[in-house]
Tab-separated table of C-alpha atoms and ligand atoms in Angstrom:
chain	number	residue	atom	x	y	z
D	1	UNK	CA	145.789	29.403	77.836
D	2	UNK	CA	146.799	27.744	74.569
D	3	UNK	CA	143.866	27.169	72.298
D	4	UNK	CA	143.313	25.568	68.843
D	5	UNK	CA	140.192	26.458	66.888
D	6	UNK	CA	139.304	24.021	64.119
D	7	UNK	CA	137.424	25.619	61.224
D	8	UNK	CA	137.770	29.316	60.356
D	9	UNK	CA	134.228	30.051	59.174
D	10	UNK	CA	131.845	32.551	60.804
D	11	UNK	CA	132.005	30.896	64.171
D	12	UNK	CA	135.640	29.605	64.208
D	13	UNK	CA	137.281	32.793	62.990
D	14	UNK	CA	135.272	35.052	65.341
D	15	UNK	CA	135.807	32.733	68.286
D	16	UNK	CA	139.545	32.471	67.621
D	17	UNK	CA	140.022	36.198	67.293
D	18	UNK	CA	137.903	36.956	70.388
D	19	UNK	CA	139.623	34.327	72.524
D	20	UNK	CA	142.962	35.842	71.498
D	21	UNK	CA	141.620	39.263	72.420
D	22	UNK	CA	140.739	37.894	75.854
D	23	UNK	CA	144.459	37.057	76.247
D	24	UNK	CA	144.727	33.459	75.141
D	25	UNK	CA	147.206	32.194	72.546
D	26	UNK	CA	145.194	30.845	69.611
D	27	UNK	CA	145.956	28.941	66.449
D	28	UNK	CA	143.077	28.707	63.961
D	29	UNK	CA	143.135	25.757	61.590
D	30	UNK	CA	141.322	25.271	58.304
D	31	UNK	CA	141.611	22.665	55.495
D	32	UNK	CA	141.140	25.329	52.770
D	33	UNK	CA	144.636	26.637	52.058
D	34	UNK	CA	143.356	29.763	50.218
D	35	UNK	CA	141.413	30.804	53.388
D	36	UNK	CA	144.513	30.436	55.567
D	37	UNK	CA	146.678	32.243	52.981
D	38	UNK	CA	144.231	35.192	52.920
D	39	UNK	CA	144.124	35.357	56.697
D	40	UNK	CA	147.917	35.316	56.919
D	41	UNK	CA	147.829	38.304	54.586
D	42	UNK	CA	145.266	40.158	56.736
D	43	UNK	CA	142.412	39.590	54.260
D	44	UNK	CA	139.121	38.421	55.790
D	45	UNK	CA	137.397	35.564	53.951
D	46	UNK	CA	134.012	36.663	55.320
D	47	UNK	CA	132.318	39.978	56.028
D	48	UNK	CA	131.700	40.547	59.750
D	49	UNK	CA	131.746	44.020	61.304
D	50	UNK	CA	134.756	44.660	63.581
D	51	UNK	CA	136.516	41.396	62.650
D	52	UNK	CA	139.374	42.705	60.524
D	53	UNK	CA	140.604	45.123	63.235
D	54	UNK	CA	140.298	42.400	65.915
D	55	UNK	CA	142.341	39.953	63.818
D	56	UNK	CA	144.963	42.511	62.924
D	57	UNK	CA	145.392	43.616	66.549
D	58	UNK	CA	145.799	40.076	67.888
D	59	UNK	CA	148.075	38.838	65.121
D	60	UNK	CA	150.350	41.855	65.800
D	61	UNK	CA	150.316	41.054	69.522
D	62	UNK	CA	151.489	37.472	68.710
D	63	UNK	CA	148.368	35.925	70.236
D	64	UNK	CA	146.674	34.778	67.000
D	65	UNK	CA	148.020	32.650	64.139
D	66	UNK	CA	146.522	30.665	61.227
D	67	UNK	CA	147.605	27.296	59.858
D	68	UNK	CA	146.538	24.419	57.678
D	69	UNK	CA	148.484	22.033	59.927
D	70	UNK	CA	146.898	20.180	62.826
D	71	UNK	CA	150.386	19.255	64.023
D	72	UNK	CA	151.216	22.936	64.434
D	73	UNK	CA	148.048	23.724	66.319
D	74	UNK	CA	147.049	20.712	68.481
D	75	UNK	CA	150.101	19.525	70.538
D	76	UNK	CA	150.177	21.660	73.671
D	77	UNK	CA	146.689	23.163	73.208
D	78	UNK	CA	144.673	22.960	76.403
D	79	UNK	CA	141.366	23.573	74.618
D	80	UNK	CA	140.520	22.465	71.060
D	81	UNK	CA	137.368	24.198	69.895
D	82	UNK	CA	135.569	22.483	67.051
D	83	UNK	CA	133.796	24.952	64.740
D	84	UNK	CA	133.153	22.881	61.638
D	85	UNK	CA	130.046	23.285	59.447
D	86	UNK	CA	127.253	20.818	60.080
D	87	UNK	CA	124.926	21.386	57.079
D	88	UNK	CA	121.697	19.479	56.292
D	89	UNK	CA	121.919	16.052	54.762
D	90	UNK	CA	119.275	15.052	52.192
D	91	UNK	CA	117.043	13.494	54.926
D	92	UNK	CA	117.152	16.663	57.055
D	93	UNK	CA	119.646	15.244	59.638
D	94	UNK	CA	122.920	17.086	60.323
D	95	UNK	CA	125.620	16.018	57.868
D	96	UNK	CA	128.453	15.215	60.238
D	97	UNK	CA	131.022	14.061	57.653
D	98	UNK	CA	133.308	17.136	57.849
D	99	UNK	CA	132.903	17.337	61.659
D	100	UNK	CA	133.981	13.703	62.228
D	101	UNK	CA	136.818	13.991	59.718
D	102	UNK	CA	138.100	16.986	61.648
D	103	UNK	CA	137.691	15.156	65.008
D	104	UNK	CA	139.693	12.254	63.566
D	105	UNK	CA	142.511	14.609	62.525
D	106	UNK	CA	142.483	16.188	65.972
D	107	UNK	CA	142.746	12.760	67.590
D	108	UNK	CA	145.800	11.903	65.505
D	109	UNK	CA	147.650	15.049	66.613
D	110	UNK	CA	146.876	15.007	70.355
D	111	UNK	CA	149.661	14.940	72.962
D	112	UNK	CA	149.006	15.455	76.634
D	113	UNK	CA	145.624	16.315	78.291
D	114	UNK	CA	143.269	18.479	76.203
D	115	UNK	CA	139.587	19.401	76.273
D	116	UNK	CA	137.888	18.936	72.902
D	117	UNK	CA	135.000	21.439	72.997
D	118	UNK	CA	132.293	21.046	70.387
D	119	UNK	CA	131.191	24.505	69.386
D	120	UNK	CA	129.434	23.369	66.217
D	121	UNK	CA	125.732	22.659	66.470
D	122	UNK	CA	125.607	18.891	66.592
D	123	UNK	CA	123.031	16.103	67.238
D	124	UNK	CA	122.576	14.846	70.809
D	125	UNK	CA	125.087	12.141	71.505
D	126	UNK	CA	127.889	13.649	69.368
D	127	UNK	CA	130.253	14.333	72.274
D	128	UNK	CA	130.028	10.664	73.231
D	129	UNK	CA	130.755	9.598	69.617
D	130	UNK	CA	133.735	11.957	69.390
D	131	UNK	CA	135.097	10.514	72.676
D	132	UNK	CA	134.880	6.974	71.208
D	133	UNK	CA	136.562	8.076	68.005
D	134	UNK	CA	139.420	9.754	69.881
D	135	UNK	CA	139.833	6.793	72.250
D	136	UNK	CA	140.296	4.507	69.294
D	137	UNK	CA	143.479	6.322	68.199
D	138	UNK	CA	144.790	8.162	71.268
D	139	UNK	CA	145.913	6.582	74.541
D	140	UNK	CA	146.484	9.802	76.524
D	141	UNK	CA	144.045	11.754	78.680
D	142	UNK	CA	141.384	13.989	77.161
D	143	UNK	CA	137.754	15.033	77.654
D	144	UNK	CA	135.089	15.911	75.077
D	145	UNK	CA	132.520	18.531	76.046
D	146	UNK	CA	129.672	20.434	74.431
D	147	UNK	CA	130.059	24.237	74.274
D	148	UNK	CA	127.379	25.472	71.865
D	149	UNK	CA	127.703	28.905	70.341
D	150	UNK	CA	124.865	31.459	70.255
D	151	UNK	CA	126.439	34.390	68.368
D	152	UNK	CA	124.511	36.100	65.543
D	153	UNK	CA	126.179	36.789	62.195
D	154	UNK	CA	126.428	40.550	61.665
D	155	UNK	CA	126.922	41.048	65.447
D	156	UNK	CA	129.273	38.081	65.971
D	157	UNK	CA	132.209	39.873	67.587
D	158	UNK	CA	130.005	41.784	70.015
D	159	UNK	CA	127.937	38.653	70.834
D	160	UNK	CA	131.032	36.513	71.515
D	161	UNK	CA	132.467	39.084	73.881
D	162	UNK	CA	129.087	39.951	75.555
D	163	UNK	CA	127.125	36.723	75.651
D	164	UNK	CA	123.915	36.275	77.607
D	165	UNK	CA	125.425	33.043	78.899
D	166	UNK	CA	128.070	30.433	78.180
D	167	UNK	CA	126.799	26.825	78.138
D	168	UNK	CA	129.217	24.140	79.181
D	169	UNK	CA	128.021	20.580	78.812
D	170	UNK	CA	130.561	18.327	80.492
D	171	UNK	CA	130.683	15.011	82.383
D	172	UNK	CA	134.155	15.837	83.747
D	173	UNK	CA	134.951	18.324	86.567
D	174	UNK	CA	138.437	18.741	85.183
D	175	UNK	CA	137.138	19.761	81.779
D	176	UNK	CA	134.484	22.059	83.267
D	177	UNK	CA	137.144	23.892	85.279
D	178	UNK	CA	139.285	24.377	82.138
D	179	UNK	CA	136.332	25.854	80.273
D	180	UNK	CA	135.334	28.146	83.140
D	181	UNK	CA	138.941	29.391	83.185
D	182	UNK	CA	138.857	29.876	79.365
D	183	UNK	CA	135.769	32.082	79.577
D	184	UNK	CA	136.752	33.601	82.926
D	185	UNK	CA	137.039	37.103	81.420
D	186	UNK	CA	133.501	37.091	80.121
D	187	UNK	CA	131.008	38.704	82.533
D	188	UNK	CA	128.064	36.367	82.151
D	189	UNK	CA	126.575	33.230	83.769
D	190	UNK	CA	128.434	30.013	83.006
D	191	UNK	CA	125.670	27.455	82.874
D	192	UNK	CA	126.995	23.917	83.416
D	193	UNK	CA	125.044	20.764	82.571
D	194	UNK	CA	125.618	17.308	81.091
D	195	UNK	CA	126.735	16.953	77.494
D	196	UNK	CA	123.416	15.750	76.063
D	197	UNK	CA	121.485	18.592	77.694
D	198	UNK	CA	123.939	21.138	76.297
D	199	UNK	CA	123.676	19.684	72.789
D	200	UNK	CA	119.842	19.814	72.983
D	201	UNK	CA	119.974	23.367	74.446
D	202	UNK	CA	121.366	24.728	71.183
D	203	UNK	CA	118.706	23.054	69.001
D	204	UNK	CA	115.954	24.103	71.416
D	205	UNK	CA	117.160	27.741	71.383
D	206	UNK	CA	117.107	27.929	67.594
D	207	UNK	CA	113.819	26.102	67.257
D	208	UNK	CA	112.218	28.418	69.813
D	209	UNK	CA	113.419	31.615	68.083
D	210	UNK	CA	112.363	30.234	64.663
D	211	UNK	CA	108.952	29.411	66.097
D	212	UNK	CA	108.580	32.928	67.491
D	213	UNK	CA	109.221	34.393	64.040
D	214	UNK	CA	106.796	31.927	62.384
D	215	UNK	CA	104.184	32.893	64.938
D	216	UNK	CA	104.480	36.634	64.240
D	217	UNK	CA	104.321	35.952	60.533
D	218	UNK	CA	101.098	33.961	61.121
D	219	UNK	CA	99.723	36.989	62.987
D	220	UNK	CA	100.905	39.221	60.158
D	221	UNK	CA	98.860	37.317	57.628
D	222	UNK	CA	95.833	37.491	59.917
D	223	UNK	CA	96.408	41.208	60.317
D	224	UNK	CA	96.326	41.633	56.536
D	225	UNK	CA	93.100	39.710	56.352
D	226	UNK	CA	91.320	41.674	59.152
D	227	UNK	CA	92.791	45.136	58.469
D	228	UNK	CA	95.114	45.401	61.499
D	229	UNK	CA	98.763	46.477	61.582
D	230	UNK	CA	101.058	43.727	62.833
D	231	UNK	CA	103.783	46.216	63.837
D	232	UNK	CA	101.415	47.647	66.434
D	233	UNK	CA	100.352	44.197	67.527
D	234	UNK	CA	104.037	43.202	67.889
D	235	UNK	CA	104.667	46.275	70.081
D	236	UNK	CA	101.523	45.495	72.062
D	237	UNK	CA	102.469	41.901	72.882
D	238	UNK	CA	106.254	42.392	72.951
D	239	UNK	CA	106.027	44.891	75.823
D	240	UNK	CA	104.905	42.020	78.060
D	241	UNK	CA	108.107	40.688	79.559
D	242	UNK	CA	106.686	37.193	79.445
D	243	UNK	CA	106.740	37.496	75.626
D	244	UNK	CA	109.639	39.966	75.008
D	245	UNK	CA	110.268	42.329	72.088
D	246	UNK	CA	112.894	40.358	70.250
D	247	UNK	CA	112.196	38.091	67.276
D	248	UNK	CA	108.767	39.619	66.636
D	249	UNK	CA	109.789	41.050	63.261
D	250	UNK	CA	107.427	39.871	60.505
D	251	UNK	CA	108.685	39.587	56.955
D	252	UNK	CA	109.971	36.814	54.749
D	253	UNK	CA	110.561	34.340	57.542
D	254	UNK	CA	113.820	32.884	58.796
D	255	UNK	CA	116.715	31.744	56.694
D	256	UNK	CA	120.471	31.657	57.002
D	257	UNK	CA	123.032	29.020	57.833
D	258	UNK	CA	121.476	28.003	61.181
D	259	UNK	CA	117.733	28.127	61.735
D	260	UNK	CA	116.577	26.074	58.664
D	261	UNK	CA	119.168	23.337	59.050
D	262	UNK	CA	118.898	23.198	62.813
D	263	UNK	CA	115.101	22.991	62.817
D	264	UNK	CA	115.314	20.215	60.194
D	265	UNK	CA	117.975	18.420	62.304
D	266	UNK	CA	115.764	18.669	65.447
D	267	UNK	CA	112.735	17.386	63.554
D	268	UNK	CA	114.855	14.503	62.370
D	269	UNK	CA	116.104	13.819	65.883
D	270	UNK	CA	112.508	13.788	67.134
D	271	UNK	CA	111.439	11.304	64.413
D	272	UNK	CA	114.454	9.070	64.974
D	273	UNK	CA	113.531	8.766	68.642
D	274	UNK	CA	109.846	8.190	67.913
D	275	UNK	CA	108.907	11.667	69.181
D	276	UNK	CA	107.546	13.843	66.353
D	277	UNK	CA	107.604	17.573	67.212
D	278	UNK	CA	104.319	19.061	65.997
D	279	UNK	CA	104.978	22.668	67.204
D	280	UNK	CA	108.354	22.856	65.509
D	281	UNK	CA	106.967	21.129	62.364
D	282	UNK	CA	104.295	23.808	62.067
D	283	UNK	CA	106.830	26.582	62.511
D	284	UNK	CA	108.835	25.043	59.668
D	285	UNK	CA	105.808	24.745	57.367
D	286	UNK	CA	104.739	28.293	58.230
D	287	UNK	CA	108.085	29.614	57.194
D	288	UNK	CA	107.715	28.168	53.707
D	289	UNK	CA	104.203	29.495	53.367
D	290	UNK	CA	105.363	32.994	54.418
D	291	UNK	CA	107.534	33.250	51.319
D	292	UNK	CA	104.887	31.900	48.946
D	293	UNK	CA	102.363	34.393	50.284
D	294	UNK	CA	104.666	37.343	49.557
D	295	UNK	CA	105.246	36.267	45.997
D	296	UNK	CA	101.555	35.489	45.427
D	297	UNK	CA	100.690	38.982	46.706
D	298	UNK	CA	103.083	40.633	44.319
D	299	UNK	CA	101.845	38.609	41.395
D	300	UNK	CA	98.270	39.663	42.121
D	301	UNK	CA	99.342	43.288	42.236
D	302	UNK	CA	101.122	43.101	38.882
D	303	UNK	CA	98.397	40.861	37.387
D	304	UNK	CA	101.141	38.552	36.132
D	305	UNK	CA	104.901	38.371	36.669
D	306	UNK	CA	105.565	37.276	33.104
D	307	UNK	CA	107.705	39.811	31.294
D	308	UNK	CA	107.927	42.104	34.321
D	309	UNK	CA	111.210	43.551	35.583
D	310	UNK	CA	111.630	43.346	39.338
D	311	UNK	CA	114.390	45.060	41.348
D	312	UNK	CA	115.390	42.863	44.289
D	313	UNK	CA	117.090	44.800	47.096
D	314	UNK	CA	119.063	42.440	49.247
D	315	UNK	CA	120.456	38.953	48.758
D	316	UNK	CA	122.010	38.183	52.176
D	317	UNK	CA	119.766	36.298	54.596
D	318	UNK	CA	119.833	39.354	56.876
D	319	UNK	CA	121.504	42.741	56.991
D	320	UNK	CA	125.210	43.198	58.000
D	321	UNK	CA	126.362	39.892	56.549
D	322	UNK	CA	127.485	38.504	53.208
D	323	UNK	CA	126.022	35.081	54.074
D	324	UNK	CA	123.380	33.936	51.550
D	325	UNK	CA	122.931	30.375	52.833
D	326	UNK	CA	119.172	29.588	52.713
D	327	UNK	CA	118.425	33.229	52.259
D	328	UNK	CA	114.746	34.057	51.783
D	329	UNK	CA	115.845	36.440	49.021
D	330	UNK	CA	117.097	33.464	46.972
D	331	UNK	CA	113.727	31.659	47.325
D	332	UNK	CA	112.013	34.879	46.255
D	333	UNK	CA	114.381	35.327	43.359
D	334	UNK	CA	113.917	31.822	42.047
D	335	UNK	CA	110.113	32.072	42.394
D	336	UNK	CA	110.168	35.373	40.442
D	337	UNK	CA	112.300	33.883	37.670
D	338	UNK	CA	110.157	30.700	37.529
D	339	UNK	CA	107.022	32.834	37.099
D	340	UNK	CA	108.574	34.649	34.143
D	341	UNK	CA	109.968	37.859	35.663
D	342	UNK	CA	113.398	39.336	34.950
D	343	UNK	CA	115.286	40.324	38.107
D	344	UNK	CA	117.922	42.905	38.705
D	345	UNK	CA	119.479	42.597	42.197
D	346	UNK	CA	121.483	44.811	44.480
D	347	UNK	CA	123.128	43.908	47.774
D	348	UNK	CA	125.791	45.989	49.533
D	349	UNK	CA	128.107	42.960	50.045
D	350	UNK	CA	126.463	39.601	49.184
D	351	UNK	CA	126.850	37.933	45.800
D	352	UNK	CA	125.195	34.755	44.552
D	353	UNK	CA	126.944	31.755	43.170
D	354	UNK	CA	125.537	30.284	39.886
D	355	UNK	CA	124.535	27.210	41.912
D	356	UNK	CA	121.978	29.389	43.785
D	357	UNK	CA	120.202	30.308	40.572
D	358	UNK	CA	118.883	26.964	39.181
D	359	UNK	CA	120.366	27.818	35.721
D	360	UNK	CA	118.655	31.230	35.587
D	361	UNK	CA	120.450	34.515	34.928
D	362	UNK	CA	120.720	37.348	37.384
D	363	UNK	CA	121.941	40.889	36.778
D	364	UNK	CA	123.782	42.441	39.758
D	365	UNK	CA	123.329	46.244	39.878
D	366	UNK	CA	125.812	48.656	41.413
D	367	UNK	CA	123.271	50.467	43.588
D	368	UNK	CA	119.507	50.388	44.369
D	369	UNK	CA	118.659	53.100	41.813
D	370	UNK	CA	120.496	51.318	38.998
D	371	UNK	CA	118.581	48.110	39.983
D	372	UNK	CA	115.277	49.971	39.698
D	373	UNK	CA	115.679	51.514	36.213
D	374	UNK	CA	112.599	50.483	34.183
D	375	UNK	CA	111.403	48.118	36.932
D	376	UNK	CA	107.709	47.385	37.555
D	377	UNK	CA	108.313	46.647	41.236
D	378	UNK	CA	110.975	46.946	43.949
D	379	UNK	CA	111.129	44.300	46.628
D	380	UNK	CA	113.117	44.998	49.829
D	381	UNK	CA	114.214	41.465	50.736
D	382	UNK	CA	116.961	42.033	53.325
D	383	UNK	CA	116.975	44.312	56.323
D	384	UNK	CA	120.077	46.350	55.490
D	385	UNK	CA	120.005	49.687	57.229
D	386	UNK	CA	120.828	51.546	53.997
D	387	UNK	CA	117.424	50.498	52.574
D	388	UNK	CA	115.657	52.447	55.297
D	389	UNK	CA	117.285	55.618	54.005
D	390	UNK	CA	116.511	55.158	50.256
D	391	UNK	CA	115.862	58.349	48.324
D	392	UNK	CA	112.266	57.305	47.434
D	393	UNK	CA	111.604	60.173	44.958
D	394	UNK	CA	114.775	59.199	43.034
D	395	UNK	CA	113.851	55.546	43.110
D	396	UNK	CA	110.295	56.089	41.872
D	397	UNK	CA	111.520	58.460	39.140
D	398	UNK	CA	113.406	55.707	37.300
D	399	UNK	CA	110.701	53.020	37.523
D	400	UNK	CA	108.148	51.880	34.914
D	401	UNK	CA	105.544	51.054	37.490
D	402	UNK	CA	105.674	52.231	41.073
D	403	UNK	CA	105.144	49.259	43.319
D	404	UNK	CA	107.275	48.949	46.453
D	405	UNK	CA	107.034	45.653	48.367
D	406	UNK	CA	108.618	46.119	51.721
D	407	UNK	CA	109.020	42.441	52.603
D	408	UNK	CA	110.921	43.351	55.830
D	409	UNK	CA	108.631	46.144	57.049
D	410	UNK	CA	111.619	48.555	57.107
D	411	UNK	CA	109.805	51.646	55.869
D	412	UNK	CA	107.182	54.103	56.917
D	413	UNK	CA	104.223	53.221	54.662
D	414	UNK	CA	102.987	56.833	54.529
D	415	UNK	CA	106.359	58.219	53.405
D	416	UNK	CA	106.574	55.557	50.677
D	417	UNK	CA	103.043	56.344	49.498
D	418	UNK	CA	103.722	60.062	49.476
D	419	UNK	CA	106.601	59.432	47.031
D	420	UNK	CA	104.070	58.089	44.530
D	421	UNK	CA	104.445	54.362	45.286
D	422	UNK	CA	101.835	51.736	45.866
D	423	UNK	CA	103.149	50.302	49.145
D	424	UNK	CA	102.900	46.758	50.410
D	425	UNK	CA	104.337	45.456	53.631
D	426	UNK	CA	103.782	42.248	55.527
D	427	UNK	CA	100.728	42.423	57.812
D	428	UNK	CA	100.269	46.145	57.628
D	429	UNK	CA	96.520	46.108	57.245
D	430	UNK	CA	95.882	48.482	54.427
D	431	UNK	CA	98.273	46.572	52.140
D	432	UNK	CA	95.925	43.680	51.530
U	1	NAD	N1	127.108	30.923	61.528
U	1	NAD	C1	126.506	31.158	62.719
U	1	NAD	O1	125.920	32.249	62.932
U	1	NAD	C2	126.504	30.112	63.775
U	1	NAD	C3	126.085	30.456	65.068
U	1	NAD	C4	126.143	29.448	66.103
U	1	NAD	C5	126.537	28.187	65.768
U	1	NAD	N2	126.876	27.877	64.495
U	1	NAD	C6	127.321	26.482	64.235
U	1	NAD	O2	128.763	26.503	64.164
U	1	NAD	C7	129.208	25.579	63.205
U	1	NAD	C8	130.103	26.261	62.163
U	1	NAD	O3	129.302	27.242	61.490
U	1	NAD	P1	129.941	28.299	60.497
U	1	NAD	O4	128.830	29.143	60.067
U	1	NAD	O5	131.148	28.916	61.168
U	1	NAD	O6	130.405	27.368	59.338
U	1	NAD	P2	131.326	27.741	58.087
U	1	NAD	O7	130.905	26.871	56.954
U	1	NAD	O8	131.341	29.203	57.891
U	1	NAD	O9	132.786	27.346	58.543
U	1	NAD	C9	133.241	26.023	58.704
U	1	NAD	C10	134.719	25.979	58.404
U	1	NAD	O10	135.243	24.671	58.681
U	1	NAD	C11	136.219	24.426	57.678
U	1	NAD	N3	136.501	22.978	57.638
U	1	NAD	C12	135.752	21.981	57.101
U	1	NAD	N4	136.399	20.789	57.302
U	1	NAD	C13	137.461	21.022	58.081
U	1	NAD	C14	138.476	20.217	58.662
U	1	NAD	N5	138.496	18.901	58.523
U	1	NAD	N6	139.458	20.833	59.376
U	1	NAD	C15	139.524	22.163	59.496
U	1	NAD	N7	138.579	22.994	58.988
U	1	NAD	C16	137.554	22.434	58.279
U	1	NAD	C17	135.643	24.992	56.426
U	1	NAD	O11	136.634	25.170	55.441
U	1	NAD	C18	135.077	26.295	56.937
U	1	NAD	O12	136.029	27.365	56.875
U	1	NAD	C19	127.983	24.946	62.609
U	1	NAD	O13	127.666	23.766	63.274
U	1	NAD	C20	126.904	25.973	62.896
U	1	NAD	O14	125.620	25.399	62.966
U	1	NAD	C21	126.906	28.829	63.522
């Protein structure tokens, strides 16, 4: 099938490359010419494991191309997949400006029947609004459907090709059949429903997962208070299939480009419809509290943060990605700087923009050991695998004071202590 993917960010680029790998002919469109230029030269604008090889293979096979021109991509495309960013507006709602601008540009390039598939996470009612917008400028046949995406950054290629399910929210049998054909090669249930239900499914999925993390963080703080180990508790409850093992990792709480903005957008949606969402609201508040508690704990341990040097290991919102959007590490960093500490940071791939730093200065180190020279404390803020394998003796040998705050519970507390550190995790009983 011929497919156009609009937006070549984390979702669009991965979707485009994977759809091409499934045998479709795909053109990926973006409004940022530098991004398209890079992609035409085989350079990935984002870090995502396995993506570069996938893009290279499909470009070579003639199934994948990149363009800034809607007129090159849209006419003749049977499916137009919308993967535009939908960030938070100031009031917490989804800012749909870029999304509707892209939908308008799609409408102006249409010719013949096409399915416009909204892959972006969008408020309930968006498919209907897009249909109205297109109808205002295009007289031909088309359908607008909701096709939310559930991939995880860091595992995006695998997730796209091995999804637990594909959700197709459509009010048209013709469009549903096109989408089932598009995803025909994927061995998973194709769940069909109406458009509004599919739009809400995506928000409900993210709010549920975020709530699960907030819950285990609440238990972690209780574990600290009563002298229990939350990791054992998580194992104990997660073995019950009704609860499940996933998303029971305590730490700094959830961040990234999806959970925070999607939870805010769902809360806004509830308020707008006169239905406040108390469970989701508490999960959101708990997430903020989680970060404050970590920083308060470190401040108590060091008596004061003023004049202290802290090595921050990890900037990305989670391991295996360079994405720092709403990363907990940034909140931690700014709190440390505001309380008078100096911070030296190391991340294997992520870098911060000056706009993340509220006018403060940050030193980027070339490796964890360089970050720790003369430091009073090390904080592990991102769950990169390489942090599990740190040479703890080497790390402690360069530090001024030997405090290790494992804010992702990556390490074995006894091994850390035996290397001469005072160890703190989240909810690990003895650490409080
Ligand atoms: N990142 C994830 O893990 C993830 C997972 C599932 C769903 N989503 C949802 O998918 C959507 C996209 O997320 P993302 O992380 O890929 O965003 P992103 O910011 O990485 O990418 C968006 C891309 O759209 C481009 N763009 C903006 N306006 C455009 C226009 N008019 N025409 C063409 N391109 C345009 C931008 O230049 C950018 O490359 C969001 O709604 C997000 O909530 C994201």
